[in-house]
Coordinates of N, CA and C in Angstrom, one line a residue:
X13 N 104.5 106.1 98.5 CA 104.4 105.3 99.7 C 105.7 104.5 99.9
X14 N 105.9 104.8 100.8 CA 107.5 103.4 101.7 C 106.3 102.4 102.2
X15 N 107.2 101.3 102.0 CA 106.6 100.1 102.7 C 107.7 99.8 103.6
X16 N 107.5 99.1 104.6 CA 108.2 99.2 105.9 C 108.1 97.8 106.1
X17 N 108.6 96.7 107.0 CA 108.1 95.4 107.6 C 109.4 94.9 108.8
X18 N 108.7 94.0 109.3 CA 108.9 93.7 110.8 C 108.6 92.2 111.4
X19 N 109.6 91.1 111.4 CA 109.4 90.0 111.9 C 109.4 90.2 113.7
X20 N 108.4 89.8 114.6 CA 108.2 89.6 115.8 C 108.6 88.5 116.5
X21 N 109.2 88.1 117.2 CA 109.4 86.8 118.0 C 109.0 86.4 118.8
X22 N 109.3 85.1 119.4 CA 108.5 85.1 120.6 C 109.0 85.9 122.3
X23 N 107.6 85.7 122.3 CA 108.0 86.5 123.6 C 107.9 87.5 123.7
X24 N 107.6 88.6 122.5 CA 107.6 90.0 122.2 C 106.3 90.5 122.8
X25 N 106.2 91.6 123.1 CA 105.3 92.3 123.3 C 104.3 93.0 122.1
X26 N 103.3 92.9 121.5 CA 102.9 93.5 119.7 C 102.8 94.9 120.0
X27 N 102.3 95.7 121.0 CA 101.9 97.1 121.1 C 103.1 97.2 121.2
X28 N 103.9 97.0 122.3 CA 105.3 97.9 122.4 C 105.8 97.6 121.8
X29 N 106.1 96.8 120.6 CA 107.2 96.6 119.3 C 107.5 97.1 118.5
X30 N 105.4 97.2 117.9 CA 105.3 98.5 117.3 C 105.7 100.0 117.5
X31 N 105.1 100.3 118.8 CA 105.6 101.5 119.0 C 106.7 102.4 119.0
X32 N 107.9 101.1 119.8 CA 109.0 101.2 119.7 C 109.9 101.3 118.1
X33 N 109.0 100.1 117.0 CA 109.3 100.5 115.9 C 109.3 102.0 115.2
X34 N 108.3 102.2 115.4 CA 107.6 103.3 114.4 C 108.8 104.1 115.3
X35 N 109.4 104.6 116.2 CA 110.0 105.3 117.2 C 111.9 105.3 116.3
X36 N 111.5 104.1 115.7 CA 113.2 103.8 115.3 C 113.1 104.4 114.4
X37 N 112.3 103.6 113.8 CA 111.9 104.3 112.5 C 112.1 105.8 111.6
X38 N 111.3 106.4 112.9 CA 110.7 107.9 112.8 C 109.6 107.7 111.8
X39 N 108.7 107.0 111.7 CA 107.5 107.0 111.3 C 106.6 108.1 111.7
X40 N 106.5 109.0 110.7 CA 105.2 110.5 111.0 C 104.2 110.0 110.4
X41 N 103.7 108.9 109.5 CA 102.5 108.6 108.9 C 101.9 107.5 108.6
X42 N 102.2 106.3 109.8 CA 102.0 104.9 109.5 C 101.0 104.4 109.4
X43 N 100.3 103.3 108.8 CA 99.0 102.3 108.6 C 99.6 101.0 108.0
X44 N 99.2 99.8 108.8 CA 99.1 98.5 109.0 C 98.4 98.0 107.6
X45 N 99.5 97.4 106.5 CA 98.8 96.7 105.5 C 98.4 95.3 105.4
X46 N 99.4 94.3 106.7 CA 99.3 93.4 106.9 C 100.2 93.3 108.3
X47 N 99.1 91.9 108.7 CA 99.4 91.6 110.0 C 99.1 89.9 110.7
X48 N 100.2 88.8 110.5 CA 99.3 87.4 111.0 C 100.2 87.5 112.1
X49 N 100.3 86.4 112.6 CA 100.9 85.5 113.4 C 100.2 84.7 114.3
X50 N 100.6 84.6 115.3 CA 100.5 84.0 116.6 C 100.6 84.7 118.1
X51 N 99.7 84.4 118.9 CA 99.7 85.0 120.4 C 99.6 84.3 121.5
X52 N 100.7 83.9 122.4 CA 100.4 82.9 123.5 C 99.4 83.4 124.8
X53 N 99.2 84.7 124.6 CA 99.0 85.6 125.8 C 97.4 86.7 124.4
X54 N 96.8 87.2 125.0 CA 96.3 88.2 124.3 C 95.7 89.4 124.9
X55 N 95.6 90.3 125.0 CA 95.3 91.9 125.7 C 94.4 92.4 124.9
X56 N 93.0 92.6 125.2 CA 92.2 93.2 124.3 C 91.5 94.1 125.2
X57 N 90.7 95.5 124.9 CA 89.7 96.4 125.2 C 89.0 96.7 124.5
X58 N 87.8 96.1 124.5 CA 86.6 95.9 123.5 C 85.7 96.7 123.8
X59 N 84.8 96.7 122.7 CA 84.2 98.3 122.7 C 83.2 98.6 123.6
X60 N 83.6 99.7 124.0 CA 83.0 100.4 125.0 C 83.0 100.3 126.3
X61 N 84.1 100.1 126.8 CA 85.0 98.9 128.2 C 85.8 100.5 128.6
X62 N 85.5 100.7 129.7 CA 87.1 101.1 130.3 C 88.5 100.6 130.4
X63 N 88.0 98.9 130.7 CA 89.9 98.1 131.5 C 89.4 97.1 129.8
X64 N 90.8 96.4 130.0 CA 91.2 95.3 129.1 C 90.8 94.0 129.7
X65 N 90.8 93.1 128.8 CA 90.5 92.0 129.4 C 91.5 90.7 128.8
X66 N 92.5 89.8 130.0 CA 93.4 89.4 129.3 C 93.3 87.6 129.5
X67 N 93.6 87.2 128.3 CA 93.6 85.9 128.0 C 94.8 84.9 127.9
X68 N 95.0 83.9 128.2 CA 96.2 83.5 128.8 C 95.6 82.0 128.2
X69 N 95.6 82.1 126.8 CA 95.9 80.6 125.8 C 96.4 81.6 124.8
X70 N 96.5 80.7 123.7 CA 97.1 80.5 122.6 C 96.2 81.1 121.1
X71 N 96.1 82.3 120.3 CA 95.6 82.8 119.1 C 96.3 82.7 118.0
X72 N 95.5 83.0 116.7 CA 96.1 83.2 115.6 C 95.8 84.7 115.5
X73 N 96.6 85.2 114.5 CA 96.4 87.1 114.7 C 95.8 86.6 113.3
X74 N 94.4 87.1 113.0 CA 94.2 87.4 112.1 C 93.8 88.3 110.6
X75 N 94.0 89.6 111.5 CA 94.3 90.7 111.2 C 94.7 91.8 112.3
X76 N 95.3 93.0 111.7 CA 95.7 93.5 112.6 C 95.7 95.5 111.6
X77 N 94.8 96.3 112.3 CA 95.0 97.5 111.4 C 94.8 98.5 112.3
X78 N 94.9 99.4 111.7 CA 95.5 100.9 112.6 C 96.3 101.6 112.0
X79 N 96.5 102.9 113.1 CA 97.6 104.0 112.3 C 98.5 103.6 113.6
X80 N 99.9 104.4 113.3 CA 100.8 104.1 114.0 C 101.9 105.7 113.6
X81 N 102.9 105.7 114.5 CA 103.8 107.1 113.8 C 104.5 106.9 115.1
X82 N 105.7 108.1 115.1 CA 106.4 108.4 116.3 C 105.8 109.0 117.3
X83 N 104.5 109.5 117.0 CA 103.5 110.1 118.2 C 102.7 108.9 118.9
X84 N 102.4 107.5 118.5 CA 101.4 106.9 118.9 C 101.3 106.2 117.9
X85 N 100.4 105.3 118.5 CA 99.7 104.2 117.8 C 98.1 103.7 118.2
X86 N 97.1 103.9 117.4 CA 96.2 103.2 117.3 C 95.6 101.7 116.3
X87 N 95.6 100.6 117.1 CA 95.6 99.9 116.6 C 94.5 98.8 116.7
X88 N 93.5 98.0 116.5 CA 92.6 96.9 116.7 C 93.0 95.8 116.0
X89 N 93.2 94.5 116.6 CA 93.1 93.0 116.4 C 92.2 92.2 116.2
X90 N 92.0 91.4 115.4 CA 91.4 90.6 115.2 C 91.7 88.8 115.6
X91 N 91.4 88.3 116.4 CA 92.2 86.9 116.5 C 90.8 85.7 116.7
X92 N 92.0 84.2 116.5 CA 90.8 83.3 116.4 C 91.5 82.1 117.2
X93 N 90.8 81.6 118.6 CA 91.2 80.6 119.5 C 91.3 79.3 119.1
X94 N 91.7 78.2 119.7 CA 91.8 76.6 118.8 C 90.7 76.2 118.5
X95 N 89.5 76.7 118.7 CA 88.5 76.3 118.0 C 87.9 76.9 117.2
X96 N 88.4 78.1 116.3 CA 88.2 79.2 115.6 C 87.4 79.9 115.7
X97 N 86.8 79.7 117.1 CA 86.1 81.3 117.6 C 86.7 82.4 117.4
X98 N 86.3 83.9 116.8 CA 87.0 85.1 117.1 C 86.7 85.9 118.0
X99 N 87.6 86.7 118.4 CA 87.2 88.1 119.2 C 88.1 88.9 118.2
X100 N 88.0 90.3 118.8 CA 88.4 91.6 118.4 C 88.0 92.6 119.6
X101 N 88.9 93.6 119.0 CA 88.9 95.1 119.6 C 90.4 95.4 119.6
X102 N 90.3 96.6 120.5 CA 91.3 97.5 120.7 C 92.7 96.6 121.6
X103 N 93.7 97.1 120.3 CA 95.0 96.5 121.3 C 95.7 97.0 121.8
X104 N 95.6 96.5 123.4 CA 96.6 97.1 124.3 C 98.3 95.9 124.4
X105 N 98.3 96.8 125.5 CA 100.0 95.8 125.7 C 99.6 94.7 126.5
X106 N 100.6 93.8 126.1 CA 100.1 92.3 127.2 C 100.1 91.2 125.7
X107 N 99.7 91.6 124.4 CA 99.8 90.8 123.4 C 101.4 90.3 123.5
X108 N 101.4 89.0 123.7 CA 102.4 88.4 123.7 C 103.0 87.2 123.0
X109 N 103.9 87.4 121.8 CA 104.0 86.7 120.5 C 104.3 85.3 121.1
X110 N 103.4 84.5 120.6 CA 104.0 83.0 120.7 C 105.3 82.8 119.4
X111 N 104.9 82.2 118.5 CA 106.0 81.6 117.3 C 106.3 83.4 116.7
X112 N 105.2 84.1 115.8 CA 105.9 85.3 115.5 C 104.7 85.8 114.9
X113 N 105.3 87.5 114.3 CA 104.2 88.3 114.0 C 104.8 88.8 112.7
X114 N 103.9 88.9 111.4 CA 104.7 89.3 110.1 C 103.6 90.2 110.4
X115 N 104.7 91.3 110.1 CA 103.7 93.3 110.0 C 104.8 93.9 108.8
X116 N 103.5 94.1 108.0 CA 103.8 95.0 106.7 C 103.2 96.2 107.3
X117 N 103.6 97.6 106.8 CA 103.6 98.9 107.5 C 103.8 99.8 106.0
X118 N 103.0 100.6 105.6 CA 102.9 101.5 104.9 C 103.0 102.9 105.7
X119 N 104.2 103.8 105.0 CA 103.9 105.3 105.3 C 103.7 106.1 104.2
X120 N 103.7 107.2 104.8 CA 103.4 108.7 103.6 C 104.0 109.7 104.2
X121 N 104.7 110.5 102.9 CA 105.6 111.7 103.6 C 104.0 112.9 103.2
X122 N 103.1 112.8 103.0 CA 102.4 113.7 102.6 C 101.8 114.2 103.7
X123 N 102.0 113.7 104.4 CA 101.0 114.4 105.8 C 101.7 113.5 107.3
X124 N 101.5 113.9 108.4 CA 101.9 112.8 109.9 C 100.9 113.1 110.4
X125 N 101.0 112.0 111.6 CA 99.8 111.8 112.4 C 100.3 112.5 114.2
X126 N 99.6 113.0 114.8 CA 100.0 112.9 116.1 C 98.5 112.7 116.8
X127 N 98.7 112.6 118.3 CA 97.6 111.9 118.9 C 97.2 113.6 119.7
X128 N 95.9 113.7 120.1 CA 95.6 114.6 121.0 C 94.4 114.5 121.4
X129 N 94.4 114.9 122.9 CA 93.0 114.8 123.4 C 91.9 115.0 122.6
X130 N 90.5 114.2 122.8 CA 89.0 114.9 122.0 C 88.6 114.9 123.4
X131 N 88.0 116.1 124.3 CA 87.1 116.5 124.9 C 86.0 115.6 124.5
X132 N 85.0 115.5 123.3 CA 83.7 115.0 122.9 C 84.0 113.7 123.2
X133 N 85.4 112.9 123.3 CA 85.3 111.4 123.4 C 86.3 110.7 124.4
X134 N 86.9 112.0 124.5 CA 87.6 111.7 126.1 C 88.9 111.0 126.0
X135 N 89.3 110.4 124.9 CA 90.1 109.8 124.4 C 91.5 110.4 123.4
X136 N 92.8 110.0 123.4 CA 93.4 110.8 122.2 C 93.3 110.0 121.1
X137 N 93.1 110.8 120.2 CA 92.1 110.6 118.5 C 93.4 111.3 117.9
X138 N 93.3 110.6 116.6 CA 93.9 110.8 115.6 C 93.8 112.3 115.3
X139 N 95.5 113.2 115.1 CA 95.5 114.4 114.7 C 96.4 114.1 113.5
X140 N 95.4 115.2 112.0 CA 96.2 114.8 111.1 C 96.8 116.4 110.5
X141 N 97.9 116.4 110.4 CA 99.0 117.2 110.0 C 99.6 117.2 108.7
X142 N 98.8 117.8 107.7 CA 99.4 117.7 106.6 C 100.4 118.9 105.9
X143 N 101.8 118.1 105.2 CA 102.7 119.1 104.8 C 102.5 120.6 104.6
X144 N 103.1 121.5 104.4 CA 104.2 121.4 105.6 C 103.8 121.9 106.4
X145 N 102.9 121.6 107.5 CA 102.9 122.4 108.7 C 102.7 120.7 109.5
X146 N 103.6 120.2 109.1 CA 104.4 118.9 109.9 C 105.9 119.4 110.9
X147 N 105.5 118.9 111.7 CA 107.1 119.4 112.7 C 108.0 118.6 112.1

C-alpha cells in the first residue's frame, strides 16, 4: 500500500479536489483512511434523494470514506453543526472548505477501480479491475 495525503484550504471545493487529485496523481485504486476538517458551505445527497441539499453554515468534517481513482470517485461524509448535531450521506460538489481539510488516501497497485453504469441501480457503481487486465 502507498499512502498518499492532501492539505485543503479554504475556499476549496472537497469533491473536486479530490478528484482533480486522484487525476494528478494517477490514482487506479484509492480509499479514504482519514478525513477531518472544516466546511463553511456543505452539499449533501442523502439516501434515497434524487437532488442534493445544500447548507450554507459552518461544519466539522467528521469523517469522510469512499473509493476514489482517476476514473471517479465515490465518496460519503459525515459532519456535525455548532450544536453537534450530525448529518451524512453522499458527497457532492458545493462542499466548501472553511479553515482546511487533512485527507490521508491509501492505494493499491493490485487491482483499479473504474465507474460503470448498473442497469439494476441506475447509478455508476464501482467496477473492480484486478491485475493485469488493468489498462
Amino acid at each position: 500500500m502507498k499512502i498518499l495525503a492532501i492539505r485543503l484550504k479554504p475556499n476549496e471545493d472537497l469533491r473536486q479536489s479530490l478528484k482533480n487529485f486522484a487525476i494528478e496523481q494517477n490514482i487506479q485504486a484509492g480509499f479514504i483512511l482519514s478525513g477531518i476538517g472544516s466546511l463553511k458551505q456543505a452539499a449533501i445527497r442523502f439516501a434515497n434523494q434524487d437532488k442534493s441539499t445544500t447548507f450554507d453554515e459552518k461544519f466539522e468534517i467528521l469523517a469522510l470514506n469512499g473509493t476514489l481513482s482517476n476514473e471517479g470517485i465515490h465518496l460519503h461524509i459525515a459532519l456535525a453543526d455548532q450544536q453537534g448535531k450530525t448529518i451524512g450521506g453522499h458527497l457532492v460538489d458545493g462542499c466548501i472548505i472553511y479553515t482546511t481539510a487533512e485527507i490521508v488516501i491509501g492505494t493499491t497497485q493490485e487491482f483499479c477501480f473504474g465507474r460503470s453504469f448498473d442497469e439494476q441501480t441506475g447509478y455508476q457503481e464501482l467496477d473492480i479491475q484486478y491485475l493485469p487486465l488493468c489498462p
